[in-house]
PDB file of C-alpha atoms in Angstrom:
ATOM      1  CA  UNK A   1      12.274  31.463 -10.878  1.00  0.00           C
ATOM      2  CA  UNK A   2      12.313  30.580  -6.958  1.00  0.00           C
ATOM      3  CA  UNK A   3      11.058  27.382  -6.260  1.00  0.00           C
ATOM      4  CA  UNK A   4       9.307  27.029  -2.191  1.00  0.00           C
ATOM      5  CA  UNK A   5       8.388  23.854  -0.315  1.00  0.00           C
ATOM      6  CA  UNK A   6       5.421  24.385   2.243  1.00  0.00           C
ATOM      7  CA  UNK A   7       5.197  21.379   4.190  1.00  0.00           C
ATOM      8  CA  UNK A   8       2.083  20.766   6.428  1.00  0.00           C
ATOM      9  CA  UNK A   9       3.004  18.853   9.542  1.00  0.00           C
ATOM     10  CA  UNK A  10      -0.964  18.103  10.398  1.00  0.00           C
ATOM     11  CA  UNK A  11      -4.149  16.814   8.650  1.00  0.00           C
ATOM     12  CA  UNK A  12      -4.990  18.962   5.370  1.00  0.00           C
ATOM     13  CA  UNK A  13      -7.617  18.587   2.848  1.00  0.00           C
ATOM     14  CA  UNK A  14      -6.304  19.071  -0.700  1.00  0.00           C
ATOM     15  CA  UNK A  15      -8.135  22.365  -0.499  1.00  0.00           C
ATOM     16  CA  UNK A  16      -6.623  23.276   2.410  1.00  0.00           C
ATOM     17  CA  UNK A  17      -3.156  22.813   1.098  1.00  0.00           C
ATOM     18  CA  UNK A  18      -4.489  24.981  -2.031  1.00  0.00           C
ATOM     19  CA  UNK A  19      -4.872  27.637   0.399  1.00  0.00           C
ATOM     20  CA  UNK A  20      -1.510  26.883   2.567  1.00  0.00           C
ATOM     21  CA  UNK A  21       0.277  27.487  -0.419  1.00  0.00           C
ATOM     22  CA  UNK A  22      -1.717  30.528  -1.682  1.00  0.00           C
ATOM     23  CA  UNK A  23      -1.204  32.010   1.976  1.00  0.00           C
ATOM     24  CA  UNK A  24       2.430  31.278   1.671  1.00  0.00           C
ATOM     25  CA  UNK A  25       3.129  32.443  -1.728  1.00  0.00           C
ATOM     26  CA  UNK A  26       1.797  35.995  -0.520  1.00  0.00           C
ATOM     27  CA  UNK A  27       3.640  35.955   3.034  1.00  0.00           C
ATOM     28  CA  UNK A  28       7.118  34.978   0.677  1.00  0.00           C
ATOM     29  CA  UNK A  29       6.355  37.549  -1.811  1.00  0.00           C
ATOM     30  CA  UNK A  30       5.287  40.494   0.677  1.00  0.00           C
ATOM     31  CA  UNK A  31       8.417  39.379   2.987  1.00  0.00           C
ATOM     32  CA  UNK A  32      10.713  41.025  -0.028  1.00  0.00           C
ATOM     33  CA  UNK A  33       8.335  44.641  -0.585  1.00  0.00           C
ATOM     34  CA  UNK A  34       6.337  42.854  -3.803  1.00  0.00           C
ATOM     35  CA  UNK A  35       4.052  45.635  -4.554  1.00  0.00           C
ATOM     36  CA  UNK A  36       2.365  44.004  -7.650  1.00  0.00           C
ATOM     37  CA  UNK A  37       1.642  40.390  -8.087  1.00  0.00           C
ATOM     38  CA  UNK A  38      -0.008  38.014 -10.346  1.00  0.00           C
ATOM     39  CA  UNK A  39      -1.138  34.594  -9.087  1.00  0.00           C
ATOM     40  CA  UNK A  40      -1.764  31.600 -11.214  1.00  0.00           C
ATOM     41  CA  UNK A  41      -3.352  28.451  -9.513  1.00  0.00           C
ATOM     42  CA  UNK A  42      -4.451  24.913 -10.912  1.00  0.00           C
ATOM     43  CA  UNK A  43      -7.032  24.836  -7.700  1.00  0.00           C
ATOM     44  CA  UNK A  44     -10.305  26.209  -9.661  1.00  0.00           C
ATOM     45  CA  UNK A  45     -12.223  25.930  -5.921  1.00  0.00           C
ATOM     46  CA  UNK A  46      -9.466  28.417  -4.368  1.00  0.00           C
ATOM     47  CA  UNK A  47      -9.849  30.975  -7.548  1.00  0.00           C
ATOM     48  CA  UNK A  48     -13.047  31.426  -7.847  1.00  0.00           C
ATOM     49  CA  UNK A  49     -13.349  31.527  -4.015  1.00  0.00           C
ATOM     50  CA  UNK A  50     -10.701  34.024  -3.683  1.00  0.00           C
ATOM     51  CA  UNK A  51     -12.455  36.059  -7.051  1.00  0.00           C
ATOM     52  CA  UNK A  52     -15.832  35.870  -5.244  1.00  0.00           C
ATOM     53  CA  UNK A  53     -17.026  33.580  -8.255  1.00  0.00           C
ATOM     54  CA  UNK A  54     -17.655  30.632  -6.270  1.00  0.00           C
ATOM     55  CA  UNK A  55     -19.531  31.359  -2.102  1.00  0.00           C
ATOM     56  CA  UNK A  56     -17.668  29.859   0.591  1.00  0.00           C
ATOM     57  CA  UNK A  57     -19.785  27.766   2.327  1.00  0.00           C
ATOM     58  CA  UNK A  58     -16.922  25.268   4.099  1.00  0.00           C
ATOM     59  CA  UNK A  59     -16.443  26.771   7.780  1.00  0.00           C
ATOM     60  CA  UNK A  60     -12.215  26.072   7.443  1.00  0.00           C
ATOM     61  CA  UNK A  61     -12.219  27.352   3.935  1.00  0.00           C
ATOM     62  CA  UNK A  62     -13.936  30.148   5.096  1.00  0.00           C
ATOM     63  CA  UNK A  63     -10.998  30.741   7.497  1.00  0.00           C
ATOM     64  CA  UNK A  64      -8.532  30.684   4.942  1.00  0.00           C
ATOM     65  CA  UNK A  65     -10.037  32.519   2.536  1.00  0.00           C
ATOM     66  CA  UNK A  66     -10.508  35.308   4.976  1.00  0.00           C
ATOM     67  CA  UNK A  67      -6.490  35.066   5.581  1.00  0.00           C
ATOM     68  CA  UNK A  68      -5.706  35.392   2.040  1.00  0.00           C
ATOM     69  CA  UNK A  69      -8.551  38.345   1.344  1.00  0.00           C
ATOM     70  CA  UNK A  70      -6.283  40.019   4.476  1.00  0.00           C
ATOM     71  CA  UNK A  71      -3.125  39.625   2.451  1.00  0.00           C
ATOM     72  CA  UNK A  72      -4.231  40.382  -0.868  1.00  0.00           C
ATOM     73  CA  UNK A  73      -5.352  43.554   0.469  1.00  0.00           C
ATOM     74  CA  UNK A  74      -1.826  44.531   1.575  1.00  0.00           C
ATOM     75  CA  UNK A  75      -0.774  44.799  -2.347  1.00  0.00           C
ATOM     76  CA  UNK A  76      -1.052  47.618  -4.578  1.00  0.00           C
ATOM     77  CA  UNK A  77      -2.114  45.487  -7.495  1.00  0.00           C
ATOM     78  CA  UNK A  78      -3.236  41.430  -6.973  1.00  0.00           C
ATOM     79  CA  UNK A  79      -4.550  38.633  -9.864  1.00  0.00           C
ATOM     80  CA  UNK A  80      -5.265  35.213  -9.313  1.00  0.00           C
ATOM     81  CA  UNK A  81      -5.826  33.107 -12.150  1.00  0.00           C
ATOM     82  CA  UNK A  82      -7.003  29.761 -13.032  1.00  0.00           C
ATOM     83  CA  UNK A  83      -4.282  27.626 -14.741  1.00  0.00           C
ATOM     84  CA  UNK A  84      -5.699  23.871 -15.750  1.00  0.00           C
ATOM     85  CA  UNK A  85      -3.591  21.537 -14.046  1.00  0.00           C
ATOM     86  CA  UNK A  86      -2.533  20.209 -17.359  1.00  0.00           C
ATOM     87  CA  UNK A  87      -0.918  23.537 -18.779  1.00  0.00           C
ATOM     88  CA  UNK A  88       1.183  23.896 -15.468  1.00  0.00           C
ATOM     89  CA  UNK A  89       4.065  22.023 -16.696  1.00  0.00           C
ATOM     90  CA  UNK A  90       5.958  24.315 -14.405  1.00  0.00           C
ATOM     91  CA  UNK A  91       4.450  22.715 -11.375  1.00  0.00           C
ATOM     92  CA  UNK A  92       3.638  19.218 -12.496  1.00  0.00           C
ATOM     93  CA  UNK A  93       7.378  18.775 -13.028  1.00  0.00           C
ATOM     94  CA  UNK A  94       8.174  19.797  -9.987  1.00  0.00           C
ATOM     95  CA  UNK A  95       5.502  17.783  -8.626  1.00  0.00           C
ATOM     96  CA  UNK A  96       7.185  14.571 -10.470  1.00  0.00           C
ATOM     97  CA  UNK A  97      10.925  15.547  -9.964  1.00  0.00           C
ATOM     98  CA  UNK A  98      11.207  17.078  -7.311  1.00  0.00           C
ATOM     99  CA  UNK A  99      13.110  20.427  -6.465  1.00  0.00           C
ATOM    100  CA  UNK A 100      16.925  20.823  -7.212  1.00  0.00           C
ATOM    101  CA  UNK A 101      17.275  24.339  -6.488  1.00  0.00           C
ATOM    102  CA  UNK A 102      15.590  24.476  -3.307  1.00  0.00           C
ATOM    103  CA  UNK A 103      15.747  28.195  -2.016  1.00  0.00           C
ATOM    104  CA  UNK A 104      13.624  28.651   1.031  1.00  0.00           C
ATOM    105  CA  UNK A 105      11.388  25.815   3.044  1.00  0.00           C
ATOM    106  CA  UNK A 106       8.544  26.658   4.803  1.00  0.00           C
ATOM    107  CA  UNK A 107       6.946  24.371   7.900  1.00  0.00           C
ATOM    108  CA  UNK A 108       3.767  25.024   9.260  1.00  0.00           C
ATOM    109  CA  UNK A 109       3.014  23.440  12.214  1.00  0.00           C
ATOM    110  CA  UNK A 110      -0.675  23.616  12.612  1.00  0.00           C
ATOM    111  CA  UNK A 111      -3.198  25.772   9.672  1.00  0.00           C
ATOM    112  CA  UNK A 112      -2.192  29.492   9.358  1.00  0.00           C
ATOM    113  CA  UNK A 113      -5.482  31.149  10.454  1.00  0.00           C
ATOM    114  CA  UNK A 114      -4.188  29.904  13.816  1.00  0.00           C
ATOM    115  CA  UNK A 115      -1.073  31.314  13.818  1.00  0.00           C
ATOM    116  CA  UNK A 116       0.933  34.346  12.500  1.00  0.00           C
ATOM    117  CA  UNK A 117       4.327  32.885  11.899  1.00  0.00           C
ATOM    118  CA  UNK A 118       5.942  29.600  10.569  1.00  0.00           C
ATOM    119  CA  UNK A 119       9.711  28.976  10.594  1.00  0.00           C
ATOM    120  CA  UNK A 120      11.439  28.908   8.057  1.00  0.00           C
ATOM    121  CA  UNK A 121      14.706  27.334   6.946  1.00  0.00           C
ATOM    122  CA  UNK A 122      16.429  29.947   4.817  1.00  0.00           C
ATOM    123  CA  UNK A 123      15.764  33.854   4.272  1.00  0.00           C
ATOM    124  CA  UNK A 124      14.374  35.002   1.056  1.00  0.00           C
ATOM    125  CA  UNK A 125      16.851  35.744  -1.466  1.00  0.00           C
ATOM    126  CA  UNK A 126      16.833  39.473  -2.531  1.00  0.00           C
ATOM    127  CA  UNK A 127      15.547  41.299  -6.053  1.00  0.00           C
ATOM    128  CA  UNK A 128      12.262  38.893  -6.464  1.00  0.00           C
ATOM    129  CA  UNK A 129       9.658  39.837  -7.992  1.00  0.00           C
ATOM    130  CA  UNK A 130       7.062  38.810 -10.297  1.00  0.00           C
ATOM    131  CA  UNK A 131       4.867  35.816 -10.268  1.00  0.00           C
ATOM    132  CA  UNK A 132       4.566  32.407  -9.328  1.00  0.00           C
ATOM    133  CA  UNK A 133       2.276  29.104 -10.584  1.00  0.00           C
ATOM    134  CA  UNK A 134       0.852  26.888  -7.136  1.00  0.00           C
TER     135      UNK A 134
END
């Protein structure tokens, strides 16, 4: 399991960040040729959204979402799944304890539907696939 910090250097709302972190979980994984993914979230607004269960009636959330849909469409096979916040041990841990094996850093300057890049601090290691929990 990698482990990825996205840190927001201007004003988010907690949806926002959902959708940072959605957005940047799909630039990591298509960054090393991931062909097939499966997403799990705790942000039930950013699922549904994404799964056309819930409309999009927020102007920035609209923004994202259309980023994301532009992503998604770049894999061969995409699921995005709702995970209650309090079955994601994975990230509530990490949330409480931080993250020891830090392997790549992302900073984003200002919200990606304004820009096409963000630096980042280390190169993605090589062989990863699979899935990851935001």
């Amino acid at each position: 399991m990698l482990h990825q910090v996205v840190t927001l250097q201007f004003k988010a709302t907690n949806n926002q960040a959902e959708y940072e972190t959605l957005i940047a979980g799909l630039n990591f994984a298509l960054s090393m040729a991931v062909n097939r993914i499966q997403v799990f979230s705790d942000s039930l607004l950013v699922v549904n959204q994404v799964n056309q269960t819930f409309e999009t009636k927020d102007e920035v959330l609209k923004k994202y979402l259309q980023v994301a849909k532009s992503l998604i469409s770049l894999f061969e096979d995409f699921s995005l799944m709702h995970i209650p916040r309090e079955e994601n041990q994975v990230a509530d841990r990490l949330a409480k304890e931080g993250l020891p094996d830090l392997h790549r850093t992302q900073v984003f300057e200002r919200p990606s539907f304004e820009c096409a890049e963000v630096s980042t601090e280390e190169p993605p290691p090589a062989g990863w696939t699979g899935s990851w929990i935001t």
